[in-house]
CSV table of C-alpha atoms and ligand atoms in Angstrom, one decimal:
chain,number,residue,atom,x,y,z
W,1,VAL,CA,41.8,114.4,33.0
W,2,VAL,CA,43.5,111.6,34.9
W,3,PRO,CA,42.3,108.1,33.8
W,4,GLN,CA,42.1,105.7,36.7
W,5,GLY,CA,41.5,102.0,36.9
W,6,GLY,CA,42.1,100.0,40.0
W,7,ASN,CA,44.6,102.6,41.3
W,8,THR,CA,47.2,99.8,42.1
W,9,GLY,CA,49.9,101.4,39.9
W,10,LEU,CA,53.2,101.8,41.6
W,11,SER,CA,54.4,105.0,39.8
W,12,GLY,CA,51.7,107.5,40.7
W,13,GLY,CA,50.3,107.5,37.2
W,14,ALA,CA,46.6,107.4,38.2
W,15,VAL,CA,47.0,110.1,41.0
W,16,PRO,CA,46.0,113.7,40.2
W,17,ASP,CA,48.1,116.6,41.4
W,18,ALA,CA,47.0,118.9,44.1
W,19,SER,CA,46.2,121.9,41.9
W,20,GLY,CA,42.4,121.4,42.0
W,21,ARG,CA,42.5,121.6,38.2
W,22,GLU,CA,42.5,117.9,37.5
W,23,LEU,CA,39.6,115.5,37.1
W,24,VAL,CA,39.8,111.8,37.8
W,25,LEU,CA,38.1,109.7,35.1
W,26,ALA,CA,37.2,106.4,36.9
W,27,LEU,CA,36.5,103.6,34.4
W,28,ASP,CA,35.1,101.3,37.1
W,29,ARG,CA,31.6,101.2,35.8
W,30,MET,CA,32.6,99.9,32.4
W,31,THR,CA,32.9,96.2,33.4
W,32,THR,CA,31.2,94.2,30.7
W,33,ILE,CA,33.0,91.2,29.3
W,34,ARG,CA,31.6,91.6,25.8
W,35,ASP,CA,32.8,88.3,24.3
W,36,ILE,CA,34.8,85.2,25.0
W,37,ASP,CA,35.9,83.0,22.0
W,38,PRO,CA,37.2,79.7,23.4
W,39,VAL,CA,38.2,78.4,20.0
W,40,GLY,CA,39.7,81.6,18.6
W,41,LEU,CA,41.2,82.1,22.1
W,42,THR,CA,40.2,85.8,22.7
W,43,VAL,CA,38.4,87.8,25.2
W,44,THR,CA,36.8,91.3,24.6
W,45,ALA,CA,36.4,93.2,27.8
W,46,GLU,CA,35.7,96.8,28.8
W,47,ALA,CA,38.3,98.9,30.5
W,48,GLY,CA,37.0,98.7,34.1
W,49,ALA,CA,36.6,94.8,34.1
W,50,ILE,CA,38.7,93.4,36.9
W,51,LEU,CA,41.6,91.0,35.9
W,52,GLN,CA,40.5,88.3,38.3
W,53,THR,CA,36.9,88.4,37.0
W,54,VAL,CA,38.1,88.1,33.4
W,55,ARG,CA,40.3,85.2,34.4
W,56,ASP,CA,37.5,83.5,36.2
W,57,ALA,CA,35.2,83.9,33.2
W,58,ALA,CA,37.8,82.5,30.8
W,59,ALA,CA,38.3,79.6,33.2
W,60,THR,CA,34.7,78.5,32.8
W,61,HIS,CA,35.6,77.8,29.1
W,62,GLY,CA,38.9,76.0,30.1
W,63,ARG,CA,40.9,79.1,29.0
W,64,ASP,CA,43.2,81.6,30.9
W,65,LEU,CA,44.3,85.2,30.4
W,66,PRO,CA,47.9,84.7,31.4
W,67,ILE,CA,48.6,87.8,33.4
W,68,SER,CA,49.3,87.2,37.1
W,69,LEU,CA,49.8,90.1,39.5
W,70,ALA,CA,49.4,90.1,43.3
W,71,PRO,CA,46.6,92.7,43.2
W,72,GLN,CA,44.6,91.0,40.5
W,73,GLY,CA,41.4,91.4,42.4
W,74,SER,CA,41.6,95.2,41.9
W,75,VAL,CA,43.7,95.6,38.7
W,76,THR,CA,41.6,96.6,35.6
W,77,ILE,CA,41.9,95.7,31.9
W,78,GLY,CA,42.4,99.4,31.0
W,79,GLY,CA,45.1,99.7,33.7
W,80,LEU,CA,46.9,96.6,32.4
W,81,VAL,CA,46.9,97.9,28.8
W,82,ALA,CA,47.8,101.5,29.9
W,83,THR,CA,50.8,100.3,31.9
W,84,ASN,CA,51.8,97.4,29.6
W,85,ALA,CA,51.8,95.3,32.8
W,86,GLY,CA,54.1,92.3,33.3
W,87,GLY,CA,53.8,90.0,36.2
W,88,LEU,CA,54.5,86.3,36.8
W,89,ASP,CA,53.7,84.9,33.3
W,90,VAL,CA,55.9,87.1,31.1
W,91,LEU,CA,58.6,84.4,30.6
W,92,ARG,CA,56.1,82.3,28.7
W,93,HIS,CA,53.5,84.7,27.4
W,94,GLY,CA,55.1,88.1,27.2
W,95,MET,CA,53.8,91.4,28.6
W,96,THR,CA,50.3,92.8,28.1
W,97,ARG,CA,51.5,94.2,24.8
W,98,ASP,CA,52.1,90.7,23.5
W,99,LEU,CA,48.6,89.6,24.5
W,100,THR,CA,46.7,92.7,23.0
W,101,LEU,CA,45.1,92.1,19.7
W,102,GLY,CA,42.7,95.1,19.5
W,103,LEU,CA,41.7,98.3,21.3
W,104,GLU,CA,38.9,100.8,21.5
W,105,VAL,CA,40.3,104.2,22.5
W,106,VAL,CA,38.9,107.7,23.0
W,107,LEU,CA,41.3,110.4,21.8
W,108,PRO,CA,41.8,113.6,23.7
W,109,ASP,CA,39.6,115.4,21.1
W,110,GLY,CA,36.7,113.0,21.8
W,111,THR,CA,37.1,110.8,18.7
W,112,VAL,CA,36.3,107.2,19.4
W,113,VAL,CA,38.6,104.8,17.5
W,114,ASP,CA,37.2,101.3,17.2
W,115,GLY,CA,40.0,98.8,16.6
W,116,LEU,CA,38.4,95.9,18.5
W,117,ARG,CA,39.5,93.3,16.0
W,118,ALA,CA,40.1,89.8,17.3
W,119,LEU,CA,42.8,89.0,14.7
W,120,ARG,CA,46.3,87.6,14.9
W,121,LYS,CA,47.1,88.9,11.5
W,122,ASP,CA,46.2,92.5,10.6
W,123,ASN,CA,48.6,94.6,8.6
W,124,ALA,CA,46.1,97.2,7.4
W,125,GLY,CA,47.6,100.6,8.1
W,126,TYR,CA,49.9,101.5,11.0
W,127,ASP,CA,49.6,99.4,14.1
W,128,TRP,CA,48.3,102.4,16.1
W,129,LYS,CA,47.2,100.4,19.1
W,130,GLN,CA,50.9,100.0,20.1
W,131,LEU,CA,51.0,103.7,20.9
W,132,PHE,CA,48.4,103.4,23.6
W,133,ILE,CA,49.8,100.3,25.2
W,134,GLY,CA,52.1,101.4,28.0
W,135,SER,CA,51.3,105.1,27.4
W,136,GLU,CA,49.9,105.4,31.0
W,137,GLY,CA,46.8,107.4,30.1
W,138,THR,CA,48.7,110.2,28.4
W,139,LEU,CA,47.6,109.7,24.8
W,140,GLY,CA,44.0,108.3,24.9
W,141,VAL,CA,41.5,106.6,27.2
W,142,VAL,CA,41.3,102.8,26.6
W,143,THR,CA,37.6,101.8,26.9
W,144,ALA,CA,37.9,98.2,25.8
W,145,ALA,CA,40.4,95.6,24.6
W,146,VAL,CA,40.6,92.3,22.8
W,147,LEU,CA,43.2,90.1,24.6
W,148,ARG,CA,44.6,86.7,23.7
W,149,LEU,CA,43.7,83.7,25.9
W,150,VAL,CA,45.6,80.4,26.3
W,151,PRO,CA,44.3,76.9,27.0
W,152,ARG,CA,44.5,76.4,30.8
W,153,PRO,CA,47.5,74.2,31.5
W,154,ARG,CA,46.4,70.9,33.1
W,155,HIS,CA,49.8,70.2,34.7
W,156,GLU,CA,51.8,72.6,36.8
W,157,THR,CA,54.8,72.3,39.1
W,158,THR,CA,56.6,74.7,41.4
W,159,ALA,CA,60.1,74.4,43.0
W,160,LEU,CA,61.8,76.5,45.5
W,161,LEU,CA,65.6,76.4,45.5
W,162,GLY,CA,68.3,78.1,47.6
W,163,VAL,CA,71.5,79.2,45.9
W,164,ALA,CA,74.7,81.0,47.1
W,165,SER,CA,75.1,83.6,44.3
W,166,VAL,CA,73.4,85.4,41.4
W,167,GLU,CA,75.9,83.7,39.1
W,168,ASP,CA,74.5,80.3,40.3
W,169,SER,CA,71.0,81.6,39.8
W,170,LEU,CA,71.8,82.3,36.1
W,171,ARG,CA,73.4,78.9,35.7
W,172,LEU,CA,70.3,77.4,37.1
W,173,PHE,CA,68.1,79.4,34.7
W,174,ALA,CA,70.1,78.1,31.7
W,175,ARG,CA,69.7,74.5,33.0
W,176,ALA,CA,65.9,75.0,33.7
W,177,GLN,CA,65.5,76.2,30.1
W,178,ASP,CA,67.2,73.0,28.8
W,179,ALA,CA,65.4,70.7,31.2
W,180,ILE,CA,61.9,72.2,31.1
W,181,GLY,CA,61.9,73.9,27.7
W,182,ASP,CA,58.8,75.8,26.6
W,183,ALA,CA,56.9,74.7,29.7
W,184,LEU,CA,59.1,76.9,31.9
W,185,SER,CA,56.7,79.7,33.0
W,186,GLY,CA,58.3,81.4,35.9
W,187,PHE,CA,61.8,82.1,37.2
W,188,GLU,CA,61.6,84.4,40.2
W,189,LEU,CA,64.4,85.6,42.5
W,190,VAL,CA,64.0,86.6,46.2
W,191,GLY,CA,67.1,87.9,48.1
W,192,ARG,CA,67.7,86.9,51.7
W,193,SER,CA,66.8,90.3,53.2
W,194,ALA,CA,63.4,90.2,51.3
W,195,MET,CA,62.7,86.7,52.6
W,196,GLU,CA,63.5,87.9,56.2
W,197,LEU,CA,61.0,90.7,55.8
W,198,VAL,CA,58.3,88.1,54.7
W,199,ALA,CA,59.1,86.0,57.8
W,200,ARG,CA,58.9,89.1,60.1
W,201,HIS,CA,55.7,90.7,58.8
W,202,SER,CA,53.8,87.9,57.1
W,203,GLY,CA,54.9,85.0,59.3
W,204,LEU,CA,55.9,82.8,56.4
W,205,GLU,CA,59.2,80.8,56.3
W,206,PRO,CA,60.8,79.1,53.4
W,207,PRO,CA,60.8,75.3,53.9
W,208,ILE,CA,64.5,75.0,53.0
W,209,ARG,CA,67.8,76.0,54.5
W,210,ALA,CA,68.6,79.7,54.7
W,211,SER,CA,70.3,80.9,51.5
W,212,ALA,CA,71.7,84.1,50.1
W,213,TRP,CA,69.2,83.8,47.2
W,214,TYR,CA,65.9,81.9,46.7
W,215,LEU,CA,64.5,80.9,43.3
W,216,LEU,CA,61.0,80.0,42.5
W,217,VAL,CA,60.8,77.9,39.4
W,218,GLN,CA,57.4,77.2,37.8
W,219,ALA,CA,56.5,75.0,34.8
W,220,ARG,CA,53.1,74.6,33.2
W,221,SER,CA,52.0,72.5,30.3
W,222,ALA,CA,49.1,70.5,28.8
W,223,LEU,CA,51.4,67.5,29.0
W,224,PRO,CA,52.5,65.5,32.0
W,225,GLY,CA,56.1,64.9,33.3
W,226,LEU,CA,56.8,68.3,34.7
W,227,ARG,CA,57.4,67.2,38.3
W,228,GLU,CA,59.9,64.5,37.1
W,229,ALA,CA,61.7,67.2,35.0
W,230,ALA,CA,61.8,69.5,38.0
W,231,LEU,CA,63.1,66.8,40.4
W,232,ALA,CA,65.9,65.9,37.8
W,233,LEU,CA,66.8,69.6,37.6
W,234,LEU,CA,67.1,69.8,41.4
W,235,GLU,CA,69.1,66.6,41.7
W,236,ASN,CA,71.6,67.6,39.0
W,237,ALA,CA,71.9,71.1,40.6
W,238,PHE,CA,72.8,69.6,44.0
W,239,ASN,CA,75.2,67.1,42.5
W,240,ASP,CA,77.0,69.9,40.7
W,241,GLY,CA,77.1,72.2,43.7
W,242,ILE,CA,74.9,74.9,42.1
W,243,ALA,CA,71.9,74.6,44.5
W,244,ILE,CA,72.2,74.5,48.3
W,245,ASP,CA,68.8,73.2,49.1
W,246,GLY,CA,65.4,72.8,47.4
W,247,VAL,CA,61.9,71.4,47.4
W,248,VAL,CA,59.4,70.6,44.7
W,249,ALA,CA,55.8,71.2,45.7
W,250,GLU,CA,53.8,68.0,46.2
W,251,SER,CA,50.4,69.5,45.9
W,252,SER,CA,48.7,72.7,44.6
W,253,ASP,CA,48.3,73.9,48.2
W,254,GLN,CA,52.0,73.6,48.8
W,255,ALA,CA,52.7,75.4,45.5
W,256,THR,CA,50.4,78.2,46.7
W,257,ARG,CA,52.4,78.4,49.9
W,258,LEU,CA,55.7,78.6,48.0
W,259,TRP,CA,54.3,81.4,45.8
W,260,ALA,CA,53.0,83.3,48.8
W,261,LEU,CA,56.7,83.8,49.9
W,262,ARG,CA,57.2,85.8,46.7
W,263,GLU,CA,53.9,87.5,46.5
W,264,ARG,CA,54.0,88.8,50.1
W,265,VAL,CA,57.4,90.6,49.6
W,266,THR,CA,55.9,94.0,48.6
W,267,GLU,CA,53.5,94.3,51.5
W,268,SER,CA,56.1,93.0,54.0
W,269,GLU,CA,58.6,95.6,52.8
W,270,ALA,CA,55.9,98.3,53.2
W,271,ALA,CA,55.3,97.1,56.8
W,272,GLU,CA,59.0,97.5,57.5
W,273,GLY,CA,59.1,101.2,56.6
W,274,PRO,CA,59.5,103.6,53.7
W,275,SER,CA,61.8,102.5,50.9
W,276,VAL,CA,63.3,103.9,47.7
W,277,LYS,CA,62.0,101.7,44.9
W,278,HIS,CA,63.8,100.8,41.6
W,279,ASP,CA,62.0,98.7,38.9
W,280,VAL,CA,64.9,98.0,36.6
W,281,SER,CA,65.7,95.6,33.7
W,282,LEU,CA,69.1,94.5,32.5
W,283,PRO,CA,70.6,92.0,30.1
W,284,LEU,CA,70.8,88.8,32.2
W,285,ARG,CA,74.6,88.6,32.1
W,286,ALA,CA,74.9,92.1,33.6
W,287,PHE,CA,73.2,91.1,36.9
W,288,PRO,CA,76.2,89.9,38.9
W,289,ALA,CA,78.3,93.0,38.2
W,290,PHE,CA,75.3,95.3,38.6
W,291,LEU,CA,74.3,93.9,42.0
W,292,ALA,CA,77.9,93.9,43.3
W,293,GLU,CA,78.4,97.5,42.3
W,294,ALA,CA,75.0,98.6,43.6
W,295,GLU,CA,75.8,97.1,47.1
W,296,GLU,CA,79.1,98.9,47.1
W,297,ALA,CA,77.5,102.2,46.1
W,298,LEU,CA,74.8,101.7,48.7
W,299,ALA,CA,77.3,101.2,51.5
W,300,SER,CA,79.2,104.4,50.7
W,301,ALA,CA,76.1,106.5,50.0
W,302,SER,CA,74.1,105.5,53.1
W,303,PRO,CA,75.8,103.0,55.5
W,304,GLY,CA,72.6,102.3,57.4
W,305,ALA,CA,70.5,101.5,54.3
W,306,ARG,CA,69.5,97.9,53.4
W,307,SER,CA,68.7,96.6,50.0
W,308,VAL,CA,65.6,94.4,49.4
W,309,VAL,CA,66.1,92.6,46.1
W,310,PHE,CA,63.5,90.5,44.4
W,311,GLY,CA,61.8,90.1,41.0
W,312,HIS,CA,61.3,88.4,37.7
W,313,LEU,CA,64.9,87.3,37.1
W,314,GLY,CA,63.9,85.2,34.1
W,315,ASP,CA,62.5,88.3,32.4
W,316,GLY,CA,65.7,90.3,33.3
W,317,ASN,CA,63.6,92.5,35.7
W,318,ILE,CA,64.3,93.0,39.4
W,319,HIS,CA,63.1,95.4,42.0
W,320,TYR,CA,66.1,96.8,43.7
W,321,ASN,CA,64.5,98.6,46.7
W,322,VAL,CA,66.3,100.3,49.5
W,323,LEU,CA,65.1,100.7,53.1
W,324,LEU,CA,66.7,103.9,54.3
W,325,GLY,CA,68.8,103.9,57.5
W,326,ARG,CA,67.9,105.8,60.7
W,327,GLY,CA,68.9,109.4,60.3
W,328,ASP,CA,68.8,109.3,56.5
W,329,GLU,CA,67.2,112.4,55.0
W,330,PRO,CA,65.1,112.8,51.9
W,331,ARG,CA,68.2,113.9,49.9
W,332,HIS,CA,69.6,110.4,50.5
W,333,ALA,CA,66.7,108.9,48.6
W,334,GLU,CA,67.4,111.2,45.7
W,335,ILE,CA,71.2,110.4,45.7
W,336,LEU,CA,70.4,106.6,45.9
W,337,ASN,CA,67.9,106.9,43.1
W,338,ARG,CA,70.4,108.6,40.8
W,339,THR,CA,73.3,106.2,41.8
W,340,ILE,CA,71.2,103.1,41.1
W,341,HIS,CA,69.8,104.4,37.8
W,342,ASP,CA,73.2,105.5,36.6
W,343,LEU,CA,74.5,102.0,37.2
W,344,VAL,CA,71.5,100.5,35.4
W,345,VAL,CA,72.1,102.7,32.3
W,346,ARG,CA,75.9,101.9,32.4
W,347,HIS,CA,75.0,98.2,32.2
W,348,GLY,CA,72.7,98.7,29.3
W,349,GLY,CA,69.4,98.5,31.3
W,350,SER,CA,66.1,100.4,31.7
W,351,ILE,CA,65.0,102.4,34.7
W,352,SER,CA,61.4,101.4,34.2
W,353,ALA,CA,60.9,97.7,33.4
W,354,GLU,CA,57.2,97.1,34.2
W,355,HIS,CA,55.8,99.8,36.4
W,356,GLY,CA,56.0,102.8,34.0
W,357,LEU,CA,57.3,106.3,34.5
W,358,GLY,CA,54.1,107.6,36.1
W,359,GLN,CA,55.0,110.8,37.9
W,360,TYR,CA,57.9,109.4,40.0
W,361,ARG,CA,60.3,108.6,37.3
W,362,VAL,CA,59.7,111.4,34.8
W,363,ALA,CA,62.7,113.5,35.9
W,364,GLU,CA,65.1,110.5,36.0
W,365,TRP,CA,64.0,109.4,32.5
W,366,ARG,CA,64.5,112.9,31.2
W,367,ARG,CA,67.9,113.0,32.7
W,368,LEU,CA,69.0,109.6,31.3
W,369,ALA,CA,67.2,109.1,28.0
W,370,SER,CA,68.7,110.5,24.8
W,371,ALA,CA,67.5,113.9,23.7
W,372,ALA,CA,66.3,112.4,20.4
W,373,GLU,CA,64.1,109.8,22.2
W,374,VAL,CA,62.5,112.3,24.5
W,375,ALA,CA,61.9,114.7,21.6
W,376,LEU,CA,60.2,111.9,19.6
W,377,CYS,CA,57.9,111.1,22.5
W,378,ALA,CA,57.1,114.8,22.9
W,379,ARG,CA,56.2,114.9,19.2
W,380,ILE,CA,53.8,112.0,19.5
W,381,LYS,CA,52.2,113.6,22.6
W,382,SER,CA,51.8,117.0,20.8
W,383,CYS,CA,50.3,115.3,17.8
W,384,LEU,CA,47.6,113.5,19.8
W,385,ASP,CA,47.2,115.8,22.8
W,386,PRO,CA,48.6,119.2,22.0
W,387,GLU,CA,46.8,120.8,25.0
W,388,PHE,CA,48.0,118.2,27.5
W,389,ARG,CA,44.4,117.4,28.5
W,390,LEU,CA,45.2,113.8,29.3
W,391,ASN,CA,47.2,112.9,32.4
W,392,PRO,CA,49.4,116.0,32.3
W,393,GLY,CA,52.8,115.7,33.9
W,394,LYS,CA,52.9,111.9,33.6
W,395,VAL,CA,55.6,110.3,31.3
W,396,LEU,CA,56.5,113.7,29.9
W,397,PRO,CA,56.9,116.9,31.9
W,398,GLN,CA,54.0,119.3,31.6
W,399,PRO,CA,54.6,122.6,29.9
W,400,GLU,CA,54.2,125.7,32.2
W,401,ARG,CA,50.5,126.6,32.8
W,402,ASP,CA,49.4,130.2,32.6
O,501,FAD,C1,51.4,94.5,45.4
O,501,FAD,C2,51.6,94.9,44.0
O,501,FAD,C3,52.2,94.1,43.1
O,501,FAD,C4,52.3,94.5,41.7
O,501,FAD,N1,53.0,93.6,40.9
O,501,FAD,C5,53.1,94.0,39.6
O,501,FAD,C6,53.8,93.1,38.7
O,501,FAD,O1,54.3,92.0,39.0
O,501,FAD,N2,53.9,93.5,37.4
O,501,FAD,C7,53.4,94.7,37.0
O,501,FAD,O2,53.5,95.0,35.8
O,501,FAD,N3,52.7,95.6,37.8
O,501,FAD,C8,52.6,95.2,39.1
O,501,FAD,N4,52.0,96.1,40.0
O,501,FAD,C9,51.5,97.4,39.5
O,501,FAD,C10,50.0,97.5,39.0
O,501,FAD,O3,49.2,96.5,39.6
O,501,FAD,C11,49.9,97.4,37.5
O,501,FAD,O4,50.6,98.6,36.9
O,501,FAD,C12,48.5,97.5,36.9
O,501,FAD,O5,48.5,97.3,35.5
O,501,FAD,C13,47.7,98.8,37.2
O,501,FAD,O6,46.3,98.6,36.9
O,501,FAD,P1,45.2,99.5,37.5
O,501,FAD,O7,43.9,99.1,36.9
O,501,FAD,O8,45.3,99.5,39.0
O,501,FAD,O9,45.6,100.9,36.9
O,501,FAD,P2,45.8,102.3,37.7
O,501,FAD,O10,46.8,102.2,38.8
O,501,FAD,O11,44.5,102.9,38.1
O,501,FAD,O12,46.5,103.2,36.5
O,501,FAD,C14,47.8,103.0,36.1
O,501,FAD,C15,48.0,103.9,34.9
O,501,FAD,O13,47.2,103.6,33.8
O,501,FAD,C16,46.4,104.7,33.4
O,501,FAD,N5,45.0,104.1,33.1
O,501,FAD,C17,44.3,103.3,33.9
O,501,FAD,N6,43.2,103.0,33.3
O,501,FAD,C18,43.2,103.5,32.0
O,501,FAD,C19,42.4,103.6,30.9
O,501,FAD,N7,41.2,102.9,30.9
O,501,FAD,N8,42.8,104.3,29.8
O,501,FAD,C20,43.9,104.9,29.8
O,501,FAD,N9,44.8,105.0,30.8
O,501,FAD,C21,44.4,104.3,31.9
O,501,FAD,C22,46.4,105.6,34.6
O,501,FAD,O14,46.2,107.0,34.3
O,501,FAD,C23,47.8,105.4,35.2
O,501,FAD,O15,48.7,106.1,34.5
O,501,FAD,C24,51.8,95.7,41.3
O,501,FAD,C25,51.1,96.5,42.2
O,501,FAD,C26,51.0,96.2,43.5
O,501,FAD,C27,50.3,97.1,44.5
């Protein structure tokens, strides 16, 4: 049984195999928003409810569910929980796990477990819901969730900056933390090649001088003064030679246009051709060395290949994707995959930051994770789903069928 929400996942987790022995369990008719508590700041929604719909419903109470993903008109609450999705608000509000207070789950043996408690403090028994968050439909079917809401920020500002190096990007991040403090809600990185693809396929150009790296900095707060703080940050960064160019949005329309430069990267990359994707996280200080070594490795493994680098730098998560060169064969993709993942592990990172293992990264995780970690996960799976009824072959390799 393969649970499926909006089918926007990027690791093939909701896609059945071609054996003819798998059923897709679509949750798309369970769409009720059962409760919104604007004072207790919670929403209780069924698994098939669409993220955008839930956010719109919360907005009518002056509240927000702070999860922003490009495909939020298709993504479901069940899919968010099952993938522990990240997105553009992680810096401030954490991943879906940090927003999940309660779950209703159906176990592989049919038992319905109701843990839909809207409580911030609940230490009664093991916190079992954590097992299902990010388990990619392999341990149970999520049928409803209680998620935390936040007051809708009344003030928001967005800046786009150009910088010459990743080192300067990190310097700017430290300065933004000091200048903007808790209101800093997004710190996104887009490399020059990714920005060129957006220009070619989406017709959008950054309104600043061409740079090696672009940074989108966002601040949101109930209190005013954000634009002034962003302008001061920019001015100091120019004066100290950290930023090459930059602009602070003057209206929400302009902010939307700046964000489109970031949000259109994935579709522009797809329009350019097939790519080998890596969704990696690293300690922030490891990024300069990792990126330099990855470019070197890429040049020697496949001279015609081009990297497309972008992502949530403030969260330590980037997408290091590679467009293969003409004449590259499928084995090049495998070699590149291994090379990049080896580097990630050497620098203390993870090969799956926010997209999950699904079916595409199972073998690589098996290759790179410790035997003890894989064995522990296999014990959890066999405890809840000994017959591999739910999403077989995802996250953990499937035992041989007879
Ligand atoms: C353009 C684009 C941008 C994206 N950006 C981001 C991003 O910034 N951050 C991010 O984290 N992700 C991102 N994603 C990935 C994707 O949107 C998320 O993983 C999302 O959470 C998937 O939700 P879904 O409803 O589409 O789930 P699906 O794709 O249908 O399923 C995903 C996994 O969850 C399981 N599942 C689904 N519903 C249930 C359920 N009710 N119970 C149990 N298991 C279930 C499936 O079996 C599968 O393993 C992006 C995707 C696209 C196409």
